[in-house]
CSV table of C-alpha atoms in Angstrom, one decimal:
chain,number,residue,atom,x,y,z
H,1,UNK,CA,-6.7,1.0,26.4
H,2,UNK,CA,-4.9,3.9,27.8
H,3,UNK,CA,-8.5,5.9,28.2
H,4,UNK,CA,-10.6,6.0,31.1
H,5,UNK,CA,-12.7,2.8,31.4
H,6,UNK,CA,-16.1,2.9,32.2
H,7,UNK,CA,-16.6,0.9,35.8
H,8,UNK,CA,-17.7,-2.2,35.4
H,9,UNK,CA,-21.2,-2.9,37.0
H,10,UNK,CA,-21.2,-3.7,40.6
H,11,UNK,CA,-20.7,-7.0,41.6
H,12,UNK,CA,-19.1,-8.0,38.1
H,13,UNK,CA,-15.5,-9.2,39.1
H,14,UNK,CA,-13.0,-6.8,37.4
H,15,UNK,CA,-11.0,-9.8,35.6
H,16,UNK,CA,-7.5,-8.7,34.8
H,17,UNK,CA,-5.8,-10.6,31.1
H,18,UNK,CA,-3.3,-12.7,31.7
H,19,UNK,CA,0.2,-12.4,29.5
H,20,UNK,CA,-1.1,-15.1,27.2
H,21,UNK,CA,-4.7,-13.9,26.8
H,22,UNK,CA,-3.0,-10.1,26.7
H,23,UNK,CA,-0.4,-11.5,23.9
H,24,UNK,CA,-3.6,-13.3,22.3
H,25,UNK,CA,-5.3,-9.8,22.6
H,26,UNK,CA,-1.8,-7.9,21.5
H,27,UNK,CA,-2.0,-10.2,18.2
H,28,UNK,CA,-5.8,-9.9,17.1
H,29,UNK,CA,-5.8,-6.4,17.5
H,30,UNK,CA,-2.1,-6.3,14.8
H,31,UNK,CA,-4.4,-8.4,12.6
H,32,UNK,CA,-6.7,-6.2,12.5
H,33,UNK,CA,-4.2,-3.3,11.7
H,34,UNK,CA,-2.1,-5.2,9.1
H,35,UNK,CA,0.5,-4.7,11.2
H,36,UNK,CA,3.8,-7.2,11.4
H,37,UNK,CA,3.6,-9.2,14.2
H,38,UNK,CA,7.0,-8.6,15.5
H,39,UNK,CA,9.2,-6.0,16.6
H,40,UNK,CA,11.6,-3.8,14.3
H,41,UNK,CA,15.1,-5.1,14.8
H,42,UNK,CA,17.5,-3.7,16.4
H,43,UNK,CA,17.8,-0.2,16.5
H,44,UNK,CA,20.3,0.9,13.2
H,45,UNK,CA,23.3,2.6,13.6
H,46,UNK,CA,23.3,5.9,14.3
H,47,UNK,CA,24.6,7.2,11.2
H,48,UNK,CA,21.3,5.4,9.7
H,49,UNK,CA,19.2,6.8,12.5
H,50,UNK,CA,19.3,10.0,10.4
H,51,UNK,CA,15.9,11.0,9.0
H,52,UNK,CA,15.7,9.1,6.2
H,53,UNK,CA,14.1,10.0,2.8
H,54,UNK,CA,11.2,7.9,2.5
H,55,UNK,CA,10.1,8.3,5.9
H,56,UNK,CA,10.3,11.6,5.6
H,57,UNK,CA,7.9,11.6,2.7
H,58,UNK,CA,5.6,9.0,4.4
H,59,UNK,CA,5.3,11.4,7.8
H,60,UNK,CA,3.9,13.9,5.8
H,61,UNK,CA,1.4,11.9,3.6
H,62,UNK,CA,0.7,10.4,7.1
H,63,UNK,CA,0.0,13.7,8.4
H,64,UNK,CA,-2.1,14.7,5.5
H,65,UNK,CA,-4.6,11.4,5.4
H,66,UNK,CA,-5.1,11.6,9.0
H,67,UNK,CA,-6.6,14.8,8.0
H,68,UNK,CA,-8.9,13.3,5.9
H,69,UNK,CA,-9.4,9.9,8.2
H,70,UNK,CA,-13.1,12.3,9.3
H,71,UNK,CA,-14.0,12.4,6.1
H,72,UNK,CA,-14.4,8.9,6.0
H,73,UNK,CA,-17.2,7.1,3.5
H,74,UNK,CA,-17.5,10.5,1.7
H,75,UNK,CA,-17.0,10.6,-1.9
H,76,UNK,CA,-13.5,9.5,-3.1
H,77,UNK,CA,-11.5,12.1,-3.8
H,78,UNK,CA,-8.6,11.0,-6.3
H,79,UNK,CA,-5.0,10.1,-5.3
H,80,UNK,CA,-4.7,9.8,-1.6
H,81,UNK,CA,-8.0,10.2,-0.8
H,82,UNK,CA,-8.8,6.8,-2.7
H,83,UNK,CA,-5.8,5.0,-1.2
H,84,UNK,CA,-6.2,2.6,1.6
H,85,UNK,CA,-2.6,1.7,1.5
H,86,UNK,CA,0.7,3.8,0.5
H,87,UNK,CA,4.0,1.7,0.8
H,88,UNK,CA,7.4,3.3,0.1
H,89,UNK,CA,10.4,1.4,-1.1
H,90,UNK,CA,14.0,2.4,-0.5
H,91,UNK,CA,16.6,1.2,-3.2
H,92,UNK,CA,18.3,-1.7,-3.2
H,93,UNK,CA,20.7,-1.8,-5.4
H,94,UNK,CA,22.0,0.7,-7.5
H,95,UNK,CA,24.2,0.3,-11.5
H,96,UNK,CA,25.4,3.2,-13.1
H,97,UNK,CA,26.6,3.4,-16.2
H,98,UNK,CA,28.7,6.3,-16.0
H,99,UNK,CA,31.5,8.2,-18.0
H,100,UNK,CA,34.1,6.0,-19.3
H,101,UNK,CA,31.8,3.2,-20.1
H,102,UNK,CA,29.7,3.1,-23.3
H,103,UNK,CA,27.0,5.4,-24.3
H,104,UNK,CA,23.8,5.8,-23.4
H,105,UNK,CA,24.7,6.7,-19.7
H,106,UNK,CA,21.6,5.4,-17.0
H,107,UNK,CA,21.1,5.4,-13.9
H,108,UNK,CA,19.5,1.4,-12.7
H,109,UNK,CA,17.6,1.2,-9.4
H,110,UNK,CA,16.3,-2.3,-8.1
H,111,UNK,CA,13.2,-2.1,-5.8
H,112,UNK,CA,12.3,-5.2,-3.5
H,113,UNK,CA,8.6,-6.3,-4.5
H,114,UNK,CA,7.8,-9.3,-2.5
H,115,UNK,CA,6.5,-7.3,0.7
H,116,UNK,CA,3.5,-6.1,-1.9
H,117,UNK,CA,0.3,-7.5,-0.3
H,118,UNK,CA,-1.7,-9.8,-2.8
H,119,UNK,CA,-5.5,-8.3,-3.1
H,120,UNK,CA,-4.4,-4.5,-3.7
H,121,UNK,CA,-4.9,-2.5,-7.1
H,122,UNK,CA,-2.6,0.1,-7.7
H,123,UNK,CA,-4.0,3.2,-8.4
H,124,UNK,CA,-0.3,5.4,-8.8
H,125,UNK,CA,3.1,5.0,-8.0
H,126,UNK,CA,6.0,7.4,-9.1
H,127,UNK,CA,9.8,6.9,-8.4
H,128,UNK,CA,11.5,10.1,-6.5
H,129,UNK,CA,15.0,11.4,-7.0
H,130,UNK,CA,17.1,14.6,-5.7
H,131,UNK,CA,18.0,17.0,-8.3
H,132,UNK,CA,20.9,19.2,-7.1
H,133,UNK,CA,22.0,22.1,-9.5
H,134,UNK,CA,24.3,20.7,-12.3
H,135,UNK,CA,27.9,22.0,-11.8
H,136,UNK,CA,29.1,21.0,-15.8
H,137,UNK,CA,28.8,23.3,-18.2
H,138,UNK,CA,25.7,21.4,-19.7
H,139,UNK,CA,23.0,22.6,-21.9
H,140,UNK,CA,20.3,24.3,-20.0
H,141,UNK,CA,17.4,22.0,-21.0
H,142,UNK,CA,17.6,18.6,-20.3
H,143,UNK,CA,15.3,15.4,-20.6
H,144,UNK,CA,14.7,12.8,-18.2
H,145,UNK,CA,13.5,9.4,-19.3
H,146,UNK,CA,12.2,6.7,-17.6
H,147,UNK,CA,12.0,3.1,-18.2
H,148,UNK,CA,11.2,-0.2,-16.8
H,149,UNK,CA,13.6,-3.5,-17.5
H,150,UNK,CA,11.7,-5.7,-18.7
H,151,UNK,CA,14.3,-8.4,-19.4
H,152,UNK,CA,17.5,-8.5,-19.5
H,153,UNK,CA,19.7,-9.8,-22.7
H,154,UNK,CA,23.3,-11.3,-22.3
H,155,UNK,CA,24.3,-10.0,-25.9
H,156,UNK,CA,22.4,-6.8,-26.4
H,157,UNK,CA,20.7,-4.4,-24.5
H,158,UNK,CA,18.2,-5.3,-22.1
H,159,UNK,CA,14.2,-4.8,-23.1
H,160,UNK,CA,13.0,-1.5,-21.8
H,161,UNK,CA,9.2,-0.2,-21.9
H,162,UNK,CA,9.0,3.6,-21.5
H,163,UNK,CA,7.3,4.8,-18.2
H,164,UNK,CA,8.2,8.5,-18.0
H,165,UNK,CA,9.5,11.6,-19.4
H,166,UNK,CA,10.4,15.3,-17.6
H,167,UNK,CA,11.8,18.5,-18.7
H,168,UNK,CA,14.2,20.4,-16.8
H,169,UNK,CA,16.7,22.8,-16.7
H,170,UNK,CA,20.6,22.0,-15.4
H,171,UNK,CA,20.3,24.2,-12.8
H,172,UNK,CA,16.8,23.5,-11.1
H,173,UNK,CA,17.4,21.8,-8.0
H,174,UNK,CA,14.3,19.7,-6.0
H,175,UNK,CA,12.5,16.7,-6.0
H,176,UNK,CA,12.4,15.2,-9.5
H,177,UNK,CA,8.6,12.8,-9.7
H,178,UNK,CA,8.8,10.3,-12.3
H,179,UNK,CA,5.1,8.4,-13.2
H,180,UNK,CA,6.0,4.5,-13.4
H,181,UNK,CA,2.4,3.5,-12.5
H,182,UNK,CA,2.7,2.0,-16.3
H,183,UNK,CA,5.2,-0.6,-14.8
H,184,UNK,CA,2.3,-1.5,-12.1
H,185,UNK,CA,0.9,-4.1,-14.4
H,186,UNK,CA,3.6,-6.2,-14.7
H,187,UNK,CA,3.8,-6.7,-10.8
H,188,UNK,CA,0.4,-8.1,-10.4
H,189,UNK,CA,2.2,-10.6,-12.6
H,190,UNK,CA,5.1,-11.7,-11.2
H,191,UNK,CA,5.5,-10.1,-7.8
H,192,UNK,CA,8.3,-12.2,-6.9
H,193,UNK,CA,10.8,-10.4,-9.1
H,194,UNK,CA,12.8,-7.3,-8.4
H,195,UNK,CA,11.1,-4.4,-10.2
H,196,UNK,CA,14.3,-2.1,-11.9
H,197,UNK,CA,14.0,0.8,-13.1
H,198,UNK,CA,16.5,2.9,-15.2
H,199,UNK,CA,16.7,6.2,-16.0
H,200,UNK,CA,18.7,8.6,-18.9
H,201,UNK,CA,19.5,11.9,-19.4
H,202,UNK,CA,19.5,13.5,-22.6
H,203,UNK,CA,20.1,17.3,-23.9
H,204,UNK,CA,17.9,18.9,-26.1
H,205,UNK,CA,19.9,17.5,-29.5
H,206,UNK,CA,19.8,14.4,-27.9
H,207,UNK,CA,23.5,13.6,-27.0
H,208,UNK,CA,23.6,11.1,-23.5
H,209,UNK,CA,24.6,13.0,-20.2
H,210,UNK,CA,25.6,11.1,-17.2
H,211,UNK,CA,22.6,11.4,-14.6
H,212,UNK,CA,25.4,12.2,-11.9
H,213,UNK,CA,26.8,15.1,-14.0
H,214,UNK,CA,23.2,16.5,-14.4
H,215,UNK,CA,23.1,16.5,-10.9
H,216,UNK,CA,20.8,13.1,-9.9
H,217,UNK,CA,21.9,11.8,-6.6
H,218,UNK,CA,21.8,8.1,-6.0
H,219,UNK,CA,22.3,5.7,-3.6
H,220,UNK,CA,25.8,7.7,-2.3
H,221,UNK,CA,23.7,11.0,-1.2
H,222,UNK,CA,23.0,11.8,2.3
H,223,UNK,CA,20.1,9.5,3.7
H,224,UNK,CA,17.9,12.5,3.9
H,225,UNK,CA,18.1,13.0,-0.4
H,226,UNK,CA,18.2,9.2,-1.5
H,227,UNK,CA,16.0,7.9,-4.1
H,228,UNK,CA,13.2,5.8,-3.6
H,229,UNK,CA,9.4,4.7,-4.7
H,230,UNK,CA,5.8,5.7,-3.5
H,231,UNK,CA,2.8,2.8,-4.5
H,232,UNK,CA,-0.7,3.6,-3.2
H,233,UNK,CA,-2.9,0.8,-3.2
H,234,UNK,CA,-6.6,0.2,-3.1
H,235,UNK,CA,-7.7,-3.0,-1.9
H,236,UNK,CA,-10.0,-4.2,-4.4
H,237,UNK,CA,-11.9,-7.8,-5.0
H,238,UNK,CA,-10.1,-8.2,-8.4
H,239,UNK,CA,-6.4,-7.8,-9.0
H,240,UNK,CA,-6.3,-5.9,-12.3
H,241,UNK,CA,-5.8,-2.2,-12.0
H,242,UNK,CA,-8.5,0.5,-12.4
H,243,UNK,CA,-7.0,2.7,-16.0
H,244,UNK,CA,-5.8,6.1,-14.3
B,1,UNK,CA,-50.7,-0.9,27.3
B,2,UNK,CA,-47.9,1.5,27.0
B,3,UNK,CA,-46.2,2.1,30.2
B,4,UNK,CA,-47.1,6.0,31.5
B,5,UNK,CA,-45.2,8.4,31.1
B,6,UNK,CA,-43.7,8.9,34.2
B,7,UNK,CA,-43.0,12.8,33.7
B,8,UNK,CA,-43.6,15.2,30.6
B,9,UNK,CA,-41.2,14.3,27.6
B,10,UNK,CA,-39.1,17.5,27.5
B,11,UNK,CA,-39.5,19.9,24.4
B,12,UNK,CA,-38.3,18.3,21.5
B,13,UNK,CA,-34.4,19.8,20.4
B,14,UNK,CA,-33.9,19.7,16.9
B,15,UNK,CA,-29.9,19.8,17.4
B,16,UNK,CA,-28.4,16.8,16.5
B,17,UNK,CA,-27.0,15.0,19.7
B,18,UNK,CA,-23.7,15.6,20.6
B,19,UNK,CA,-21.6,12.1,19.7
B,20,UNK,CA,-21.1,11.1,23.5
B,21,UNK,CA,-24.1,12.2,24.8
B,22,UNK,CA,-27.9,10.7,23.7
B,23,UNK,CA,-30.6,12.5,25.6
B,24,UNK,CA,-33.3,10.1,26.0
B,25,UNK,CA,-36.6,10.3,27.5
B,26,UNK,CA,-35.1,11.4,30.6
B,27,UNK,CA,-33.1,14.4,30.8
B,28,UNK,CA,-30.3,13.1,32.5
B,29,UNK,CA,-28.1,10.3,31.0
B,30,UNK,CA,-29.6,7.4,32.5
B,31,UNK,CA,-32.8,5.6,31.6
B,32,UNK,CA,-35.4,3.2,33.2
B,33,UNK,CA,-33.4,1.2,36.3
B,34,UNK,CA,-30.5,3.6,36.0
B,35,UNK,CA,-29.0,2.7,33.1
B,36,UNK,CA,-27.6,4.9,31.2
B,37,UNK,CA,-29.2,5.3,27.6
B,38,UNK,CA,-27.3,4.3,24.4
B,39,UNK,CA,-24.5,6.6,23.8
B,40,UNK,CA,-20.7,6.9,23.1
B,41,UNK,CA,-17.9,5.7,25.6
B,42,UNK,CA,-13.6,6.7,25.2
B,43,UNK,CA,-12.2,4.2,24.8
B,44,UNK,CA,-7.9,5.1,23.1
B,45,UNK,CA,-6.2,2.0,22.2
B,46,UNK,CA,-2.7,3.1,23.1
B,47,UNK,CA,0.3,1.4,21.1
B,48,UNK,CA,2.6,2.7,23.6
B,49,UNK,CA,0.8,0.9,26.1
B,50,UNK,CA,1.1,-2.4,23.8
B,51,UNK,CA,4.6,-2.1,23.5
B,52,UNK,CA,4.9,-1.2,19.5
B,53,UNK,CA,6.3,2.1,19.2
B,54,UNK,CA,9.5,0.2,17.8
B,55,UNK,CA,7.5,-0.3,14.6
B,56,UNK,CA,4.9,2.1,14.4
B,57,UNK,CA,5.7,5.1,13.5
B,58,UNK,CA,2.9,7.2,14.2
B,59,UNK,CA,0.4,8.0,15.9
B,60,UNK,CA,0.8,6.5,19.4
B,61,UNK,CA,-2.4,5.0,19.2
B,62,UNK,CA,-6.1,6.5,18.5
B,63,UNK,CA,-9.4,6.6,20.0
B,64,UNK,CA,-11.8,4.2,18.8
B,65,UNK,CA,-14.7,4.7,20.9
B,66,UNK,CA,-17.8,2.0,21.9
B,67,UNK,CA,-21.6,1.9,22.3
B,68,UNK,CA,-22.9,1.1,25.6
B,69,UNK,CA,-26.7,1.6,27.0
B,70,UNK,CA,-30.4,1.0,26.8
B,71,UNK,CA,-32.4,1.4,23.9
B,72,UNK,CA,-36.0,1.5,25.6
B,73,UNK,CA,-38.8,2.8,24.7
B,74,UNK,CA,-39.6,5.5,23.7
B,75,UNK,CA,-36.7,6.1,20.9
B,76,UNK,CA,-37.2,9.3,20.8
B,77,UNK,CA,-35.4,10.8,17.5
B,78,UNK,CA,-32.1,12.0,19.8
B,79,UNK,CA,-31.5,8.4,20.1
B,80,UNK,CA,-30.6,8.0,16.6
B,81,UNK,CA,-33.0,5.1,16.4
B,82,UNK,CA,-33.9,3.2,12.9
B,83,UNK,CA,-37.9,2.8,12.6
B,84,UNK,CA,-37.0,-0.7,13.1
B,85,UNK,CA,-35.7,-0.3,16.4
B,86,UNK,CA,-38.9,1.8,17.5
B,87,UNK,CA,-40.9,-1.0,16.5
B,88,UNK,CA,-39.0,-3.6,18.1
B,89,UNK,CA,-38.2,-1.8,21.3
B,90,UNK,CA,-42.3,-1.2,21.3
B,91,UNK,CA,-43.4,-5.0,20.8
B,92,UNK,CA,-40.4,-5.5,23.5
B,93,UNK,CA,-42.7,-3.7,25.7
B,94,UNK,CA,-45.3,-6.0,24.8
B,95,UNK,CA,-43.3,-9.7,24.9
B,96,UNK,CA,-39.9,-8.9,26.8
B,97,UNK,CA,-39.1,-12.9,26.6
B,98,UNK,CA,-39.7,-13.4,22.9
B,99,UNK,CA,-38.6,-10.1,21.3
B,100,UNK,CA,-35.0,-8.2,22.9
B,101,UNK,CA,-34.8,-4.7,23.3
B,102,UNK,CA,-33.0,-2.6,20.3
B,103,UNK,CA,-28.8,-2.7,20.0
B,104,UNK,CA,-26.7,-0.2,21.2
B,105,UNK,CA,-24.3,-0.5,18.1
B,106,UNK,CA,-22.3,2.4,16.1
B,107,UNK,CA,-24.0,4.8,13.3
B,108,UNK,CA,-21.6,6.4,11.7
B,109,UNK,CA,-18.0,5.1,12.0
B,110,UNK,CA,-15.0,7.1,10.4
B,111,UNK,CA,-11.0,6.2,9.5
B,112,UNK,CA,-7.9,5.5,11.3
B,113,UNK,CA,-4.3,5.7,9.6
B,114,UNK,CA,-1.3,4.1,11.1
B,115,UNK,CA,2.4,4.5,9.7
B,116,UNK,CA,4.5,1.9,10.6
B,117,UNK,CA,7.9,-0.4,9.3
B,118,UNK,CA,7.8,-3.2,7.2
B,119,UNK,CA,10.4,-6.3,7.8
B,120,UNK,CA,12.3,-5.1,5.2
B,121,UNK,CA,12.0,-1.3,6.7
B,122,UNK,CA,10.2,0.1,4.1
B,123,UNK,CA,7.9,2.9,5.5
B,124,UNK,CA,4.2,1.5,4.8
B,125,UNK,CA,0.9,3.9,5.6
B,126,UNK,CA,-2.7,2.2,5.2
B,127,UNK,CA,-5.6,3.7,5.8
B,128,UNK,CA,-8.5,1.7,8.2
B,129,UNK,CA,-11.8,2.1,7.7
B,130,UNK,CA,-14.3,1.9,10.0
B,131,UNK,CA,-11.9,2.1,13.1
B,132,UNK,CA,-13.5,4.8,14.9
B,133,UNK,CA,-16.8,5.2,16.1
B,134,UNK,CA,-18.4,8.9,15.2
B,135,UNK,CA,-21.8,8.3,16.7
B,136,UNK,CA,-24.1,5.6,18.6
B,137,UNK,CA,-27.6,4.7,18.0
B,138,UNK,CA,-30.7,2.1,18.2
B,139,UNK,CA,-30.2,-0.3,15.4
């Protein structure tokens, strides 16, 4: 390590690793951490050097469990404190459908789930998106659902089951925190699918709003202010999830 | 027969020990043959130093400590010692070549978190426990 190291007793021969044992070493001390084994790739490009949403997020979190790292074996406080694993995941792929195209309007965002280690529980996971102030004359209240797709159908609509629902005004502007932990289950299931999640706007008597009017950035907004989704994990002998 | 004491055992302190420093019988840090008595050593592992700052993302690496040093008799209660160890470093005394001294081994170990890239660079923080060693004793 980088620290001082105590002197070895006198007389033992200081032996120094070689590249292989020090890769060896390099590779059982990654295991340990859970860690990929390889480098990142390539530096991005500097437009996507900008600070990015998520790990902007994740820093702080980070920041606030080291806090707690001391505090160690004592009770379990909820939420973070009871997570020994909290993975974000940007978005993928984004479908709108927008003005122009038949009502209801959505927002549909495609998250990645195969990187989800087999062995965790999820305790909570909630899907972040920017809020800017809405510049249409819109009502003032406005209702933001949340659902998961569950299948989709070539000749109807696609099976949806509800997740989430928040309150708002048009003008508020901030991070809006929708609770999909609901859609957890379903992962444990068959983690090699895409999760998707897709998300309407409604005013108070109901009528559709396009989630880009109301002022919900997507996949277009500056890096800093683009959706994406928080899971913390427990690791846990069984797979099925603890009820929140 | 219990080896004599070679000099008065200091007045007991009821403050815990400090985590790198276990007073044994001996005021100074070192016990019978001049080694030193069981207690907490630095020791950082450095990712910098290992090369994996490109995918971690924080911290630069963390100290984890170690347990080194003797645990011989007497345990006094500053070494942290388990009953067990008392016992066995005492019948030690007795038959050094059928019964080893006591271990030099962590007590109380804490949590390290590391925040780092995925390969498909999503941002991933976990939480390791029992990374870091808090205190040292007889076991």
């Amino acid at each position: 390590g980088g620290g001082p190291s105590p002197h070895p007793p006198a007389g033992c021969p200081q032996r120094r690793l070689g590249p292989r044992e020090r890769r060896d070493l390099q590779r059982e001390i990654l295991a340990v951490l859970g860690l990929p084994g390889r480098p990142r790739p390539r530096a991005p490009p500097a437009a996507a050097r900008l600070p990015a949403s998520a790990p902007l997020f994740m820093l702080d979190l980070y920041h606030a469990m080291a806090g707690d790292d001391d505090e160690d074996g004592g009770p379990r406080e909820r939420g973070l404190g009871r997570a020994d694993l909290v993975m974000s995941f940007v978005n993928m792929v984004e479908l709108d459908r927008t003005l122009g195209h038949q009502e209801p309007h959505w927002k549909e965002f495609r998250f990645d789930l195969t990187q989800i280690p087999a062995g965790e529980t999820v305790t909570a996971a909630e899907f972040r998106i920017y809020k800017l102030p809405s510049t249409h004359p819109l009502n003032r209240t406005l209702h933001v659902s949340m659902f998961e797709v569950v299948r989709e159908q070539a000749n109807r609509e696609s099976d949806l089951f509800f997740l989430d629902l928040q309150t708002l005004r048009a003008e508020d502007e901030g991070w809006l925190v929708l609770d999909v932990t609901a859609a957890s289950d379903r992962w444990l299931l068959n983690r090699n699918k895409d999760l998707g999640l897709r998300l309407f706007v409604e005013t108070e008597d109901g009528r559709s709003v396009d989630p880009g009017l109301a002022g919900l950035l997507g996949r277009r907004a500056p890096r800093s202010k683009q959706p994406f989704m928080v899971t913390f994990f427990r690791e846990s002998p069984n797979p099925t999830r603890v009820p929140r | 027969a219990v080896r004599s004491l070679r000099r008065r055992l200091p007045k007991k302190s009821n403050e815990l020990p400090q985590p790198n420093k276990l007073p044994g019988i001996f005021d100074d840090a070192h016990g019978s043959h001049g080694r030193q008595v069981c207690r907490r050593h630095e020791l950082y592992v450095s990712f910098q130093d290992l090369g994996w700052l490109d995918w971690v993302i924080a911290p630069q690496g963390y100290s984890a400590y170690y347990c080194e040093g003797e645990c011989s008799f007497p345990l006094d209660s500053c070494m942290n010692a388990t009953n067990h160890a008392i016992v066995q470093s005492l019948v030690h005394l007795m038959k050094p070549d059928a019964v080893p001294k006591a271990c030099c081994a962590p007590t109380k170990l804490s949590a390290t978190s590391v925040l780092y890239y995925d390969s498909s660079n999503n941002v991933i923080l976990r939480k390791h426990r029992n990374m870091v060693v808090k205190a040292c004793g007889c076991h």
